[in-house]
PDB file of C-alpha atoms and ligand atoms in Angstrom:
ATOM      1  CA  UNK A   1      -0.392  13.518  13.978  1.00 92.00           C
ATOM      2  CA  UNK A   2      -0.671  12.320  10.379  1.00 98.00           C
ATOM      3  CA  UNK A   3      -2.060   8.776  10.153  1.00 98.00           C
ATOM      4  CA  UNK A   4       0.279   6.534   8.150  1.00 98.00           C
ATOM      5  CA  UNK A   5      -1.676   3.427   7.222  1.00 98.00           C
ATOM      6  CA  UNK A   6      -0.372   0.280   5.581  1.00 98.00           C
ATOM      7  CA  UNK A   7      -3.604  -1.021   4.060  1.00 98.00           C
ATOM      8  CA  UNK A   8      -3.369  -4.145   1.946  1.00 97.00           C
ATOM      9  CA  UNK A   9      -4.844  -7.489   1.095  1.00 96.00           C
ATOM     10  CA  UNK A  10      -2.800 -10.504   2.067  1.00 97.00           C
ATOM     11  CA  UNK A  11      -2.908 -14.264   1.892  1.00 98.00           C
ATOM     12  CA  UNK A  12      -3.657 -16.111   5.096  1.00 98.00           C
ATOM     13  CA  UNK A  13       0.057 -16.895   5.406  1.00 98.00           C
ATOM     14  CA  UNK A  14       1.321 -13.374   4.871  1.00 98.00           C
ATOM     15  CA  UNK A  15       2.079 -12.783   1.209  1.00 98.00           C
ATOM     16  CA  UNK A  16       1.118  -9.716  -0.838  1.00 98.00           C
ATOM     17  CA  UNK A  17       1.748 -11.395  -4.188  1.00 98.00           C
ATOM     18  CA  UNK A  18       3.305 -14.585  -5.494  1.00 98.00           C
ATOM     19  CA  UNK A  19       6.880 -14.825  -6.742  1.00 98.00           C
ATOM     20  CA  UNK A  20       5.794 -13.595 -10.181  1.00 97.00           C
ATOM     21  CA  UNK A  21       3.896 -10.623  -8.641  1.00 97.00           C
ATOM     22  CA  UNK A  22       0.562 -12.209  -9.522  1.00 97.00           C
ATOM     23  CA  UNK A  23      -2.576 -11.394  -7.517  1.00 96.00           C
ATOM     24  CA  UNK A  24      -4.627 -14.259  -9.002  1.00 95.00           C
ATOM     25  CA  UNK A  25      -5.368 -15.573  -5.515  1.00 96.00           C
ATOM     26  CA  UNK A  26      -6.864 -12.170  -4.633  1.00 95.00           C
ATOM     27  CA  UNK A  27      -9.036 -11.765  -7.708  1.00 93.00           C
ATOM     28  CA  UNK A  28     -10.303 -15.333  -7.288  1.00 94.00           C
ATOM     29  CA  UNK A  29     -11.644 -14.562  -3.796  1.00 93.00           C
ATOM     30  CA  UNK A  30     -15.424 -14.077  -3.512  1.00 86.00           C
ATOM     31  CA  UNK A  31     -16.407 -10.839  -1.776  1.00 75.00           C
ATOM     32  CA  UNK A  32     -14.014  -8.600  -3.682  1.00 68.00           C
ATOM     33  CA  UNK A  33     -17.006  -6.340  -4.550  1.00 70.00           C
ATOM     34  CA  UNK A  34     -17.733  -5.662  -0.888  1.00 70.00           C
ATOM     35  CA  UNK A  35     -14.044  -5.012  -0.278  1.00 68.00           C
ATOM     36  CA  UNK A  36     -14.136  -2.556  -3.204  1.00 70.00           C
ATOM     37  CA  UNK A  37     -16.824  -0.338  -1.605  1.00 72.00           C
ATOM     38  CA  UNK A  38     -14.834  -0.343   1.629  1.00 80.00           C
ATOM     39  CA  UNK A  39     -11.812   0.696  -0.433  1.00 86.00           C
ATOM     40  CA  UNK A  40     -13.664   3.763  -1.791  1.00 89.00           C
ATOM     41  CA  UNK A  41     -14.565   4.843   1.737  1.00 92.00           C
ATOM     42  CA  UNK A  42     -10.963   4.380   2.826  1.00 95.00           C
ATOM     43  CA  UNK A  43      -9.588   6.308  -0.145  1.00 97.00           C
ATOM     44  CA  UNK A  44     -11.654   9.372   0.825  1.00 97.00           C
ATOM     45  CA  UNK A  45      -9.559   9.606   3.990  1.00 98.00           C
ATOM     46  CA  UNK A  46      -6.265   9.465   2.085  1.00 98.00           C
ATOM     47  CA  UNK A  47      -4.223  12.497   1.006  1.00 98.00           C
ATOM     48  CA  UNK A  48      -1.017  10.865  -0.231  1.00 98.00           C
ATOM     49  CA  UNK A  49      -0.061   7.443  -1.587  1.00 98.00           C
ATOM     50  CA  UNK A  50       3.333   5.817  -1.091  1.00 99.00           C
ATOM     51  CA  UNK A  51       4.542   2.721  -2.921  1.00 98.00           C
ATOM     52  CA  UNK A  52       7.652   0.855  -4.007  1.00 98.00           C
ATOM     53  CA  UNK A  53       8.665   0.288  -7.591  1.00 98.00           C
ATOM     54  CA  UNK A  54       7.324  -3.280  -7.941  1.00 98.00           C
ATOM     55  CA  UNK A  55       3.888  -2.130  -6.853  1.00 98.00           C
ATOM     56  CA  UNK A  56       4.036   0.912  -9.125  1.00 98.00           C
ATOM     57  CA  UNK A  57       5.101  -1.204 -12.114  1.00 98.00           C
ATOM     58  CA  UNK A  58       2.344  -3.694 -11.367  1.00 97.00           C
ATOM     59  CA  UNK A  59      -0.311  -0.944 -11.444  1.00 97.00           C
ATOM     60  CA  UNK A  60       1.172   0.576 -14.613  1.00 98.00           C
ATOM     61  CA  UNK A  61       1.065  -2.785 -16.395  1.00 97.00           C
ATOM     62  CA  UNK A  62      -2.184  -4.096 -14.935  1.00 96.00           C
ATOM     63  CA  UNK A  63      -4.105  -0.929 -15.869  1.00 97.00           C
ATOM     64  CA  UNK A  64      -2.155  -0.375 -19.119  1.00 98.00           C
ATOM     65  CA  UNK A  65      -1.504   3.163 -17.894  1.00 98.00           C
ATOM     66  CA  UNK A  66       1.029   4.123 -20.536  1.00 97.00           C
ATOM     67  CA  UNK A  67      -1.725   3.742 -23.156  1.00 98.00           C
ATOM     68  CA  UNK A  68      -4.556   4.889 -20.860  1.00 98.00           C
ATOM     69  CA  UNK A  69      -3.067   7.399 -18.391  1.00 98.00           C
ATOM     70  CA  UNK A  70      -6.532   8.685 -17.379  1.00 97.00           C
ATOM     71  CA  UNK A  71      -7.138   5.425 -15.557  1.00 97.00           C
ATOM     72  CA  UNK A  72      -4.684   6.519 -12.854  1.00 97.00           C
ATOM     73  CA  UNK A  73      -6.952   9.424 -11.926  1.00 96.00           C
ATOM     74  CA  UNK A  74     -10.014   7.183 -12.164  1.00 95.00           C
ATOM     75  CA  UNK A  75      -8.502   4.977  -9.459  1.00 95.00           C
ATOM     76  CA  UNK A  76      -6.503   7.374  -7.253  1.00 96.00           C
ATOM     77  CA  UNK A  77      -7.861  10.833  -8.077  1.00 96.00           C
ATOM     78  CA  UNK A  78      -5.328  13.654  -8.034  1.00 96.00           C
ATOM     79  CA  UNK A  79      -3.571  12.478  -4.858  1.00 98.00           C
ATOM     80  CA  UNK A  80       0.192  13.006  -4.943  1.00 98.00           C
ATOM     81  CA  UNK A  81       2.047   9.685  -4.976  1.00 98.00           C
ATOM     82  CA  UNK A  82       5.587   9.046  -3.740  1.00 98.00           C
ATOM     83  CA  UNK A  83       7.250   6.092  -5.498  1.00 98.00           C
ATOM     84  CA  UNK A  84      10.447   4.790  -3.916  1.00 99.00           C
ATOM     85  CA  UNK A  85      12.889   3.547  -6.539  1.00 98.00           C
ATOM     86  CA  UNK A  86      16.532   3.706  -7.511  1.00 98.00           C
ATOM     87  CA  UNK A  87      15.565   3.385 -11.182  1.00 98.00           C
ATOM     88  CA  UNK A  88      14.207   5.576 -13.921  1.00 97.00           C
ATOM     89  CA  UNK A  89      10.592   4.374 -14.180  1.00 98.00           C
ATOM     90  CA  UNK A  90       7.997   5.323 -16.791  1.00 97.00           C
ATOM     91  CA  UNK A  91       5.928   8.402 -15.994  1.00 97.00           C
ATOM     92  CA  UNK A  92       2.169   8.525 -16.360  1.00 97.00           C
ATOM     93  CA  UNK A  93       0.938  11.599 -18.137  1.00 96.00           C
ATOM     94  CA  UNK A  94      -1.160  13.811 -15.856  1.00 96.00           C
ATOM     95  CA  UNK A  95      -0.412  11.840 -12.659  1.00 97.00           C
ATOM     96  CA  UNK A  96       1.314  13.588  -9.742  1.00 98.00           C
ATOM     97  CA  UNK A  97       3.954  10.889  -9.162  1.00 98.00           C
ATOM     98  CA  UNK A  98       7.173  11.804  -7.370  1.00 98.00           C
ATOM     99  CA  UNK A  99      10.077   9.363  -7.676  1.00 98.00           C
ATOM    100  CA  UNK A 100      12.373   9.343  -4.660  1.00 98.00           C
ATOM    101  CA  UNK A 101      14.995   7.064  -3.161  1.00 98.00           C
ATOM    102  CA  UNK A 102      16.938   6.396  -0.005  1.00 98.00           C
ATOM    103  CA  UNK A 103      15.818   6.658   3.580  1.00 98.00           C
ATOM    104  CA  UNK A 104      12.233   7.551   4.368  1.00 98.00           C
ATOM    105  CA  UNK A 105      12.962  10.262   6.959  1.00 98.00           C
ATOM    106  CA  UNK A 106      14.278  12.972   4.584  1.00 98.00           C
ATOM    107  CA  UNK A 107      11.094  12.650   2.506  1.00 98.00           C
ATOM    108  CA  UNK A 108       8.705  12.709   5.435  1.00 98.00           C
ATOM    109  CA  UNK A 109       8.124  16.470   5.685  1.00 98.00           C
ATOM    110  CA  UNK A 110       7.095  16.626   2.011  1.00 98.00           C
ATOM    111  CA  UNK A 111       4.796  13.617   2.339  1.00 98.00           C
ATOM    112  CA  UNK A 112       3.186  14.919   5.543  1.00 98.00           C
ATOM    113  CA  UNK A 113       2.640  18.407   4.157  1.00 98.00           C
ATOM    114  CA  UNK A 114       1.077  17.048   0.967  1.00 98.00           C
ATOM    115  CA  UNK A 115      -1.288  14.847   3.008  1.00 98.00           C
ATOM    116  CA  UNK A 116      -2.594  17.866   4.928  1.00 98.00           C
ATOM    117  CA  UNK A 117      -5.250  16.713   7.381  1.00 98.00           C
ATOM    118  CA  UNK A 118      -5.711  13.384   5.602  1.00 98.00           C
ATOM    119  CA  UNK A 119      -3.850  10.078   5.899  1.00 98.00           C
ATOM    120  CA  UNK A 120      -0.816   8.675   4.138  1.00 98.00           C
ATOM    121  CA  UNK A 121      -1.550   5.309   2.537  1.00 98.00           C
ATOM    122  CA  UNK A 122       1.379   2.934   2.281  1.00 98.00           C
ATOM    123  CA  UNK A 123       0.145   0.845  -0.644  1.00 98.00           C
ATOM    124  CA  UNK A 124       3.053  -1.614  -0.504  1.00 97.00           C
ATOM    125  CA  UNK A 125       5.212  -3.511  -0.552  1.00 97.00           C
ATOM    126  CA  UNK A 126       5.906  -4.938   2.831  1.00 98.00           C
ATOM    127  CA  UNK A 127       9.505  -3.852   3.154  1.00 98.00           C
ATOM    128  CA  UNK A 128       8.607  -0.238   2.378  1.00 98.00           C
ATOM    129  CA  UNK A 129       5.951  -0.389   5.112  1.00 98.00           C
ATOM    130  CA  UNK A 130       8.745  -1.783   7.289  1.00 98.00           C
ATOM    131  CA  UNK A 131      10.941   1.192   6.440  1.00 98.00           C
ATOM    132  CA  UNK A 132       8.184   3.522   7.698  1.00 98.00           C
ATOM    133  CA  UNK A 133       7.912   1.396  10.858  1.00 98.00           C
ATOM    134  CA  UNK A 134      11.700   1.582  11.306  1.00 97.00           C
ATOM    135  CA  UNK A 135      11.425   5.377  11.124  1.00 98.00           C
ATOM    136  CA  UNK A 136       8.611   5.296  13.739  1.00 97.00           C
ATOM    137  CA  UNK A 137       6.198   6.809  11.222  1.00 98.00           C
ATOM    138  CA  UNK A 138       3.802   3.886  10.675  1.00 98.00           C
ATOM    139  CA  UNK A 139       0.678   4.362  12.811  1.00 98.00           C
ATOM    140  CA  UNK A 140      -1.712   1.670  11.540  1.00 98.00           C
ATOM    141  CA  UNK A 141      -1.791  -1.674   9.742  1.00 98.00           C
ATOM    142  CA  UNK A 142      -5.014  -2.749   8.038  1.00 97.00           C
ATOM    143  CA  UNK A 143      -4.966  -6.189   6.459  1.00 97.00           C
ATOM    144  CA  UNK A 144      -7.723  -7.857   4.462  1.00 95.00           C
ATOM    145  CA  UNK A 145      -6.977 -11.538   4.756  1.00 96.00           C
ATOM    146  CA  UNK A 146      -8.038 -13.690   1.815  1.00 96.00           C
ATOM    147  CA  UNK A 147      -8.779 -17.403   2.209  1.00 97.00           C
ATOM    148  CA  UNK A 148      -5.697 -18.391   0.262  1.00 97.00           C
ATOM    149  CA  UNK A 149      -2.130 -19.448   0.951  1.00 98.00           C
ATOM    150  CA  UNK A 150       0.984 -19.415  -1.207  1.00 98.00           C
ATOM    151  CA  UNK A 151       4.183 -21.414  -0.871  1.00 98.00           C
ATOM    152  CA  UNK A 152       6.258 -18.253  -1.241  1.00 98.00           C
ATOM    153  CA  UNK A 153       5.992 -14.701  -2.543  1.00 98.00           C
ATOM    154  CA  UNK A 154       6.272 -11.035  -1.574  1.00 98.00           C
ATOM    155  CA  UNK A 155       6.169 -10.771   2.212  1.00 98.00           C
ATOM    156  CA  UNK A 156       3.507  -8.784   4.056  1.00 98.00           C
ATOM    157  CA  UNK A 157       5.802  -7.110   6.576  1.00 98.00           C
ATOM    158  CA  UNK A 158       9.300  -8.557   6.945  1.00 98.00           C
ATOM    159  CA  UNK A 159      10.064  -7.013  10.333  1.00 98.00           C
ATOM    160  CA  UNK A 160      10.012  -8.099  13.971  1.00 98.00           C
ATOM    161  CA  UNK A 161       7.307  -5.980  15.621  1.00 98.00           C
ATOM    162  CA  UNK A 162       5.904  -7.372  18.842  1.00 97.00           C
ATOM    163  CA  UNK A 163       2.699  -7.008  20.855  1.00 98.00           C
ATOM    164  CA  UNK A 164       4.357  -4.178  22.800  1.00 97.00           C
ATOM    165  CA  UNK A 165       3.928  -2.074  19.638  1.00 97.00           C
ATOM    166  CA  UNK A 166       0.866  -3.617  17.967  1.00 98.00           C
ATOM    167  CA  UNK A 167      -2.662  -3.426  19.319  1.00 98.00           C
ATOM    168  CA  UNK A 168      -5.714  -4.993  17.683  1.00 98.00           C
ATOM    169  CA  UNK A 169      -8.245  -2.165  17.277  1.00 98.00           C
ATOM    170  CA  UNK A 170     -10.967  -3.744  15.144  1.00 98.00           C
ATOM    171  CA  UNK A 171     -12.170  -6.621  12.995  1.00 97.00           C
ATOM    172  CA  UNK A 172     -14.717  -6.692  10.197  1.00 93.00           C
ATOM    173  CA  UNK A 173     -15.853  -9.169   7.582  1.00 92.00           C
ATOM    174  CA  UNK A 174     -16.274  -8.361   3.877  1.00 88.00           C
ATOM    175  CA  UNK A 175     -17.425 -11.460   2.030  1.00 89.00           C
ATOM    176  CA  UNK A 176     -14.611 -13.979   2.378  1.00 93.00           C
ATOM    177  CA  UNK A 177     -12.144 -11.344   3.634  1.00 93.00           C
ATOM    178  CA  UNK A 178     -11.378 -10.760   7.310  1.00 94.00           C
ATOM    179  CA  UNK A 179     -10.119  -7.237   7.902  1.00 94.00           C
ATOM    180  CA  UNK A 180      -7.964  -6.643  10.954  1.00 97.00           C
ATOM    181  CA  UNK A 181      -6.908  -3.184  12.091  1.00 98.00           C
ATOM    182  CA  UNK A 182      -3.897  -2.662  14.332  1.00 98.00           C
ATOM    183  CA  UNK A 183      -2.503   0.520  15.761  1.00 98.00           C
ATOM    184  CA  UNK A 184       1.289   0.754  15.779  1.00 98.00           C
ATOM    185  CA  UNK A 185       3.175   2.417  18.616  1.00 97.00           C
ATOM    186  CA  UNK A 186       6.600   3.948  18.144  1.00 93.00           C
ATOM    187  CA  UNK A 187       9.558   1.788  19.237  1.00 91.00           C
TER     188      UNK A 187
HETATM  189  N1  NAP B   1      -2.084  -7.731  -1.969  1.00 77.71           N
HETATM  190  C1  NAP B   1      -2.193  -6.434  -2.200  1.00 77.71           C
HETATM  191  O1  NAP B   1      -3.246  -5.807  -1.969  1.00 77.71           O
HETATM  192  C2  NAP B   1      -0.973  -5.717  -2.655  1.00 77.71           C
HETATM  193  C3  NAP B   1      -0.749  -4.398  -2.247  1.00 77.71           C
HETATM  194  C4  NAP B   1       0.409  -3.768  -2.659  1.00 77.71           C
HETATM  195  C5  NAP B   1       1.313  -4.445  -3.450  1.00 77.71           C
HETATM  196  N2  NAP B   1       1.053  -5.695  -3.856  1.00 77.71           N
HETATM  197  C6  NAP B   1       1.990  -6.445  -4.671  1.00 77.71           C
HETATM  198  O2  NAP B   1       3.007  -6.925  -3.796  1.00 77.71           O
HETATM  199  C7  NAP B   1       4.258  -6.890  -4.456  1.00 77.71           C
HETATM  200  C8  NAP B   1       5.201  -6.012  -3.650  1.00 77.71           C
HETATM  201  O3  NAP B   1       6.445  -6.021  -4.254  1.00 77.71           O
HETATM  202  P1  NAP B   1       7.801  -5.812  -3.407  1.00 77.71           P
HETATM  203  O4  NAP B   1       7.787  -6.686  -2.222  1.00 77.71           O
HETATM  204  O5  NAP B   1       8.924  -5.924  -4.399  1.00 77.71           O
HETATM  205  O6  NAP B   1       7.709  -4.321  -2.861  1.00 77.71           O
HETATM  206  P2  NAP B   1       7.667  -2.847  -3.495  1.00 77.71           P
HETATM  207  O7  NAP B   1       7.824  -1.934  -2.336  1.00 77.71           O
HETATM  208  O8  NAP B   1       6.488  -2.656  -4.355  1.00 77.71           O
HETATM  209  O9  NAP B   1       8.962  -2.743  -4.417  1.00 77.71           O
HETATM  210  C9  NAP B   1      10.246  -2.942  -3.868  1.00 77.71           C
HETATM  211  C10 NAP B   1      11.263  -2.146  -4.674  1.00 77.71           C
HETATM  212  O10 NAP B   1      11.041  -0.733  -4.485  1.00 77.71           O
HETATM  213  C11 NAP B   1      12.301  -0.063  -4.494  1.00 77.71           C
HETATM  214  N3  NAP B   1      12.501   0.564  -3.181  1.00 77.71           N
HETATM  215  C12 NAP B   1      11.907   0.230  -1.985  1.00 77.71           C
HETATM  216  N4  NAP B   1      12.345   1.029  -1.012  1.00 77.71           N
HETATM  217  C13 NAP B   1      13.232   1.886  -1.567  1.00 77.71           C
HETATM  218  C14 NAP B   1      14.012   2.959  -1.064  1.00 77.71           C
HETATM  219  N5  NAP B   1      13.975   3.317   0.231  1.00 77.71           N
HETATM  220  N6  NAP B   1      14.780   3.658  -1.947  1.00 77.71           N
HETATM  221  C15 NAP B   1      14.831   3.317  -3.257  1.00 77.71           C
HETATM  222  N7  NAP B   1      14.115   2.302  -3.786  1.00 77.71           N
HETATM  223  C16 NAP B   1      13.332   1.594  -2.948  1.00 77.71           C
HETATM  224  C17 NAP B   1      13.361  -1.130  -4.767  1.00 77.71           C
HETATM  225  O11 NAP B   1      13.489  -1.326  -6.183  1.00 77.71           O
HETATM  226  P3  NAP B   1      14.325  -0.408  -7.206  1.00 77.71           P
HETATM  227  O12 NAP B   1      15.207   0.517  -6.425  1.00 77.71           O
HETATM  228  O13 NAP B   1      15.083  -1.391  -8.031  1.00 77.71           O
HETATM  229  O14 NAP B   1      13.298   0.315  -8.013  1.00 77.71           O
HETATM  230  C18 NAP B   1      12.699  -2.383  -4.226  1.00 77.71           C
HETATM  231  O15 NAP B   1      13.210  -3.574  -4.765  1.00 77.71           O
HETATM  232  C19 NAP B   1       3.989  -6.370  -5.857  1.00 77.71           C
HETATM  233  O16 NAP B   1       3.775  -7.459  -6.735  1.00 77.71           O
HETATM  234  C20 NAP B   1       2.685  -5.608  -5.721  1.00 77.71           C
HETATM  235  O17 NAP B   1       1.945  -5.531  -6.927  1.00 77.71           O
HETATM  236  C21 NAP B   1      -0.058  -6.355  -3.446  1.00 77.71           C
END
């Protein structure tokens, strides 16, 4: 079975970003360097990336990818990336980015085949991870919890998923981050 892992940093109260899509709270957290080396190890296990359009646009702008398209490969390698969007988004020269829309299920065979024997990384956001959970495809949630809270923002996982489906499999510390790993059972 192909692992489908929603791996993200989050505030203590369950936000991926603030209302303006800022990650200032994340970059201000000590220990980001240790989290970074863990990220490289994780990325080696990943064959395909999946993200929504807000996340994609954030990466494009944050890394100035339209002017420096090589930075995409520096970060993600040559991994195929599925971006869910109903819009016509800018393309990054040289990056294998596939824009799709609608339900997750019709795209699953293509995603799974591209991942081969490696994992699918759901980069974000939370609702897209929820769509994979709805389709019974999400197998793992890995959250790095930062010591920060926000009054509102982009939600971590706006779904009702109970302890009958989630099981805590591990906990580690990286600087000021607590990483929790949960397996997800089908509904
Ligand atoms: N803390 C972290 O480590 C971390 C990790 C990942 C992301 N983030 C941040 O968290 C925020 C997440 O943003 P978000 O909550 O808006 O989520 P998102 O998944 O990045 O973007 C949501 C948008 O994607 C499109 N979309 C999603 N599912 C779709 C589907 N099935 N078919 C067609 N289009 C679909 C829709 O926009 P359109 O159809 O209009 O394009 C939707 O409004 C971003 O600011 C991101 O940078 C943080």
